[in-house]
DNA sequence: CCTCTCACG
DNA sequence: ACGTACGTGAGAGGC
């Protein structure tokens, strides 16, 4: 079946310009709008597989619309030069991609689109129109869908006549009347003053059209009547202006719109010229003309590097060269390093590079090489040494002596950049090109280790790349004052994390299974009741099916919608609970089902058959704020808030008889950090006197005494304190407290009246971020906020809240990381057997032998509280028991 | 592979 | 008017 996509080029590039962060190529040419446009275009092609496609552009400054109304589009801001410069780039790129483009003198893109779609309608062809302009909705018809671009550029919402009726209760033609009444400030279309969308819709539902409204003013009264009578002409003219002209003389026919897929020959170089590397990769295109094939090419590429693929014969040679080797790469497979197989390792000195297959590394002949790997006094740099350490460990090969981890350094230099792999880093620092892992191994189900020659060269080139990257990063870390953070905190921490993960935490499998049986019984009971009440069986886990039952069968009111249908999240269900008894049961089902699938079943799968423990993997390079994250399994989100779930913590037990679980968590660390960095006298005072901070906040904000603070006031104050840490907005607070926005705004204002130092901090940090383009934590950890100066309100607001939150959350992360390093040292120096097992953002969990319990109960909070000296005391609360549940 | 939902700090 | 709270990971359904 043919499918034609019509794209409103002007509108889409305009939106892309404002939606995308500024992006320039190395020549200094801004390319963000072209980039945004292209990503949208590629997505459309992938998802909708058009057989025909055009991009329409406006042409000529004066269009026929100006003939009757000179002010048309008057007052509109001039197109910024950064955008107009991108039009030729886009047109050129479209040509190279093989996408037809139309422009017709003195007509606008929407008229061209309207005219083509009229002809297509008449011929019964399937059409999709892509634009961000709601006016386009007037073109929707049986065969024509309008794809409105929502936020950003790649999110679209599809409208046919059906959807327009659902949303506005109007026909597509009535969209014109809507605009006739409302006007449109951006096109300088007047409409009727005082009539907005709400009023316009009411009028149209009553009278059907602009003409109908004007004829029917007799039935109205008051101000509205006067206005409509006075501006009847404006409304008529506005309607005319809003009407898309569908009779443009088209010289092009159907055959001029044929799209047979991207022109792969010209697309590659064109994308490369714009430096759209991610798009090149996504399309698996090469940026240059096809490379020479076969051995000749391989040799040409690798001539620069002296690479030895090590077999038994070369082993002595390599061992003799070890003193000069400072970089390595451990190639392993899979995501979970605890289950990874080691494939081989690359080793690099300045002038020689080696690849050692894993089988050789394991052989008796390689003992000296293994000693070198495990020697903490031979410094080694690499990419993700933490993973390497774990993968080798489970193969019985100790690893030590991590000096510089380039993955970790890259994270510090830009924690928001999605995990950059070695080939990205090599490219970033203009080092010799390194093939991507995907191109060498394939990905997903197609992952396959290539033959030795190819594999060995690739891995050796990786260790070679590490050498070059280390040099460049060292300079950058120096320039950004992060060398201390890197060498004294993150690098030592990575070894500590690996130790914690190897140690693992014991899980009582039998108890966990028992808990699973209890949940199972509860689930069965709930499911039966729910089916009974609903009178039908369905998949309770499917939001789609559940929505159908709740909102169609039971006719409950729709509170919130998602992109794809009805929302059925807990917030919605809470609102629906008063209407129908089944809703409570569904909420209970959700709770228990989550515990069962994620925690009971999920955790059981993660228990190692070898150790009887779960070995999580902490990722040190994911969270933009500097926090850790935890995977396989995630041990940072084990339930605690509800008792049913909290019980799960009982299955986390010490791994040796007679030992205890000891845990300590920071009390209000984020607010204490805020007190320090904002230097707010009142807040500092509260912590110096170790007051209950939420009660204290309630007292100050509501102006009452401690005794007068009721639970509701404290709850509100607590929410405000959370909000402050997140970078507050009245909307966010109103959602959280379920109160009107105005009231939330009042709370916030009252808070800032009292905590003026906090207000000053919030203002200043945003100014600082706008000036520098980044914010920092107390330990100089940095986060760039490119959107802080965006003209798009949402992007900018988001960046502003991030500017407020990141120094707080990030400094708290710095502090607990420091505590971990100090604690590790303290355990070592005192020769203690106690082991650090888990970190949960503000909590550290240990297993402790009986004879060390009393000591650890003192030492742990002492070290945590002393991790960093602030202007307010840090406080750590310690607890212990026979399992994690007891340690509360 | 994406979306929704929900667990944690 | 805009439409959000900050930071994560995992399981299930459905295309």
Tab-separated table of N, CA, C and O (backbone and C1' of nucleotides) in Angstrom, chain A residues 539 542 544 624 629-630 632 634 723 731 783 793 798 801, chain C residues 2-15:
chain	number	residue	atom	x	y	z
A	539	UNK	N	-5.847	-9.872	31.849
A	539	UNK	CA	-4.474	-9.793	32.346
A	539	UNK	C	-4.312	-8.529	33.184
A	539	UNK	O	-4.190	-7.431	32.661
A	542	UNK	N	-1.611	-5.981	32.517
A	542	UNK	CA	-1.618	-5.163	31.308
A	542	UNK	C	-2.393	-3.876	31.554
A	542	UNK	O	-3.606	-3.905	31.745
A	544	UNK	N	-3.239	-1.787	29.543
A	544	UNK	CA	-4.202	-1.624	28.460
A	544	UNK	C	-5.510	-2.340	28.791
A	544	UNK	O	-6.600	-1.763	28.690
A	624	UNK	N	24.394	11.303	36.751
A	624	UNK	CA	24.977	12.601	36.418
A	624	UNK	C	25.363	13.413	37.652
A	624	UNK	O	26.126	14.364	37.562
A	629	UNK	N	25.126	3.738	40.957
A	629	UNK	CA	23.902	2.996	40.696
A	629	UNK	C	24.240	1.522	40.852
A	629	UNK	O	25.421	1.156	40.908
A	630	UNK	N	23.228	0.700	40.977
A	630	UNK	CA	23.439	-0.712	41.307
A	630	UNK	C	22.616	-1.590	40.369
A	630	UNK	O	21.456	-1.298	40.095
A	632	UNK	N	22.011	-5.833	38.693
A	632	UNK	CA	22.212	-7.310	38.680
A	632	UNK	C	22.465	-7.912	40.046
A	632	UNK	O	23.494	-8.596	40.199
A	634	UNK	N	19.680	-4.798	41.496
A	634	UNK	CA	19.741	-3.481	42.110
A	634	UNK	C	19.482	-3.657	43.611
A	634	UNK	O	18.394	-4.034	44.016
A	723	UNK	N	11.148	19.490	48.204
A	723	UNK	CA	11.052	20.324	47.006
A	723	UNK	C	12.235	21.248	46.870
A	723	UNK	O	12.782	21.435	45.783
A	731	UNK	N	4.237	23.892	40.964
A	731	UNK	CA	3.485	22.790	40.403
A	731	UNK	C	3.887	21.452	41.047
A	731	UNK	O	3.039	20.662	41.456
A	783	UNK	N	29.034	19.276	36.598
A	783	UNK	CA	27.985	18.839	35.668
A	783	UNK	C	27.638	19.999	34.750
A	783	UNK	O	27.285	21.086	35.218
A	793	UNK	N	11.159	27.229	27.351
A	793	UNK	CA	10.885	27.347	28.782
A	793	UNK	C	11.133	26.041	29.538
A	793	UNK	O	11.756	26.028	30.594
A	798	UNK	N	14.071	23.027	33.474
A	798	UNK	CA	14.645	21.762	33.898
A	798	UNK	C	16.113	21.965	34.288
A	798	UNK	O	16.574	21.525	35.344
A	801	UNK	N	16.426	23.755	37.628
A	801	UNK	CA	16.208	22.903	38.795
A	801	UNK	C	17.407	21.982	39.010
A	801	UNK	O	17.822	21.712	40.132
C	2	DC	P	-1.125	26.296	28.419
C	2	DC	O5'	0.455	26.009	28.434
C	2	DC	C5'	1.153	25.992	27.198
C	2	DC	C4'	2.637	26.032	27.461
C	2	DC	C3'	3.176	24.867	28.300
C	2	DC	O3'	3.971	24.072	27.437
C	2	DC	C1'	4.192	26.931	28.883
C	3	DG	P	3.539	22.559	27.222
C	3	DG	O5'	4.605	21.894	28.189
C	3	DG	C5'	4.349	20.622	28.702
C	3	DG	C4'	4.736	20.614	30.160
C	3	DG	C3'	3.887	19.602	30.932
C	3	DG	O3'	4.742	18.909	31.810
C	3	DG	C1'	3.823	21.662	32.009
C	4	DT	P	4.882	17.379	31.455
C	4	DT	O5'	5.656	16.973	32.769
C	4	DT	C5'	5.694	17.935	33.810
C	4	DT	C4'	7.097	17.996	34.350
C	4	DT	C3'	7.107	17.433	35.744
C	4	DT	O3'	7.992	16.306	35.736
C	4	DT	C1'	7.824	19.745	35.720
C	5	DA	P	7.376	15.053	36.590
C	5	DA	O5'	7.805	15.417	38.073
C	5	DA	C5'	9.162	15.462	38.423
C	5	DA	C4'	9.525	16.861	38.913
C	5	DA	C3'	10.966	16.956	39.378
C	5	DA	O3'	11.653	17.823	38.496
C	5	DA	C1'	9.441	17.992	40.910
C	6	DC	P	12.783	17.049	37.640
C	6	DC	O5'	13.904	16.689	38.728
C	6	DC	C5'	14.864	17.654	39.089
C	6	DC	C4'	15.951	16.980	39.896
C	6	DC	C3'	16.457	15.675	39.268
C	6	DC	O3'	17.512	15.952	38.367
C	6	DC	C1'	15.987	15.360	41.567
C	7	DG	P	17.808	14.820	37.215
C	7	DG	O5'	18.281	13.540	38.045
C	7	DG	C5'	19.526	13.586	38.733
C	7	DG	C4'	19.745	12.286	39.462
C	7	DG	C3'	19.593	11.044	38.609
C	7	DG	O3'	20.756	10.847	37.836
C	7	DG	C1'	18.605	10.725	40.728
C	8	DT	P	20.693	9.740	36.660
C	8	DT	O5'	20.782	8.397	37.491
C	8	DT	C5'	20.281	7.195	36.955
C	8	DT	C4'	20.083	6.238	38.094
C	8	DT	C3'	19.654	4.853	37.650
C	8	DT	O3'	20.831	4.078	37.482
C	8	DT	C1'	18.305	5.608	39.465
C	9	DG	P	20.789	2.850	36.443
C	9	DG	O5'	19.757	1.830	37.121
C	9	DG	C5'	20.136	1.138	38.298
C	9	DG	C4'	19.206	-0.039	38.501
C	9	DG	C3'	19.132	-1.000	37.316
C	9	DG	O3'	19.047	-2.309	37.860
C	9	DG	C1'	16.989	-0.064	37.719
C	10	DA	P	18.873	-3.598	36.940
C	10	DA	O5'	17.322	-3.888	37.080
C	10	DA	C5'	16.822	-4.221	38.371
C	10	DA	C4'	15.419	-4.736	38.215
C	10	DA	C3'	15.232	-5.736	37.076
C	10	DA	O3'	14.425	-6.779	37.565
C	10	DA	C1'	13.762	-3.898	36.795
C	11	DG	P	14.223	-8.116	36.739
C	11	DG	O5'	12.658	-8.060	36.501
C	11	DG	C5'	11.793	-7.945	37.624
C	11	DG	C4'	10.380	-7.777	37.100
C	11	DG	C3'	10.020	-8.761	35.986
C	11	DG	O3'	8.726	-9.248	36.262
C	11	DG	C1'	9.679	-6.528	35.253
C	12	DA	P	8.125	-10.428	35.377
C	12	DA	O5'	7.047	-9.616	34.526
C	12	DA	C5'	6.003	-8.927	35.217
C	12	DA	C4'	5.169	-8.245	34.177
C	12	DA	C3'	4.850	-9.129	32.971
C	12	DA	O3'	3.441	-9.176	32.807
C	12	DA	C1'	5.781	-7.047	32.280
C	13	DG	P	2.790	-10.044	31.648
C	13	DG	O5'	2.488	-8.898	30.587
C	13	DG	C5'	1.763	-7.766	31.005
C	13	DG	C4'	1.630	-6.785	29.856
C	13	DG	C3'	1.132	-7.405	28.557
C	13	DG	O3'	0.160	-6.523	28.052
C	13	DG	C1'	3.186	-6.284	28.182
C	14	DG	P	-0.744	-6.950	26.823
C	14	DG	O5'	0.025	-6.224	25.620
C	14	DG	C5'	0.198	-4.808	25.662
C	14	DG	C4'	0.922	-4.369	24.417
C	14	DG	C3'	0.522	-5.129	23.152
C	14	DG	O3'	0.537	-4.219	22.074
C	14	DG	C1'	2.809	-5.352	23.470
C	15	DC	P	-0.266	-4.518	20.748
C	15	DC	O5'	0.725	-3.973	19.629
C	15	DC	C5'	1.177	-2.624	19.686
C	15	DC	C4'	2.555	-2.523	19.062
C	15	DC	C3'	2.620	-3.056	17.621
C	15	DC	O3'	3.072	-2.021	16.761
C	15	DC	C1'	4.386	-3.957	18.961
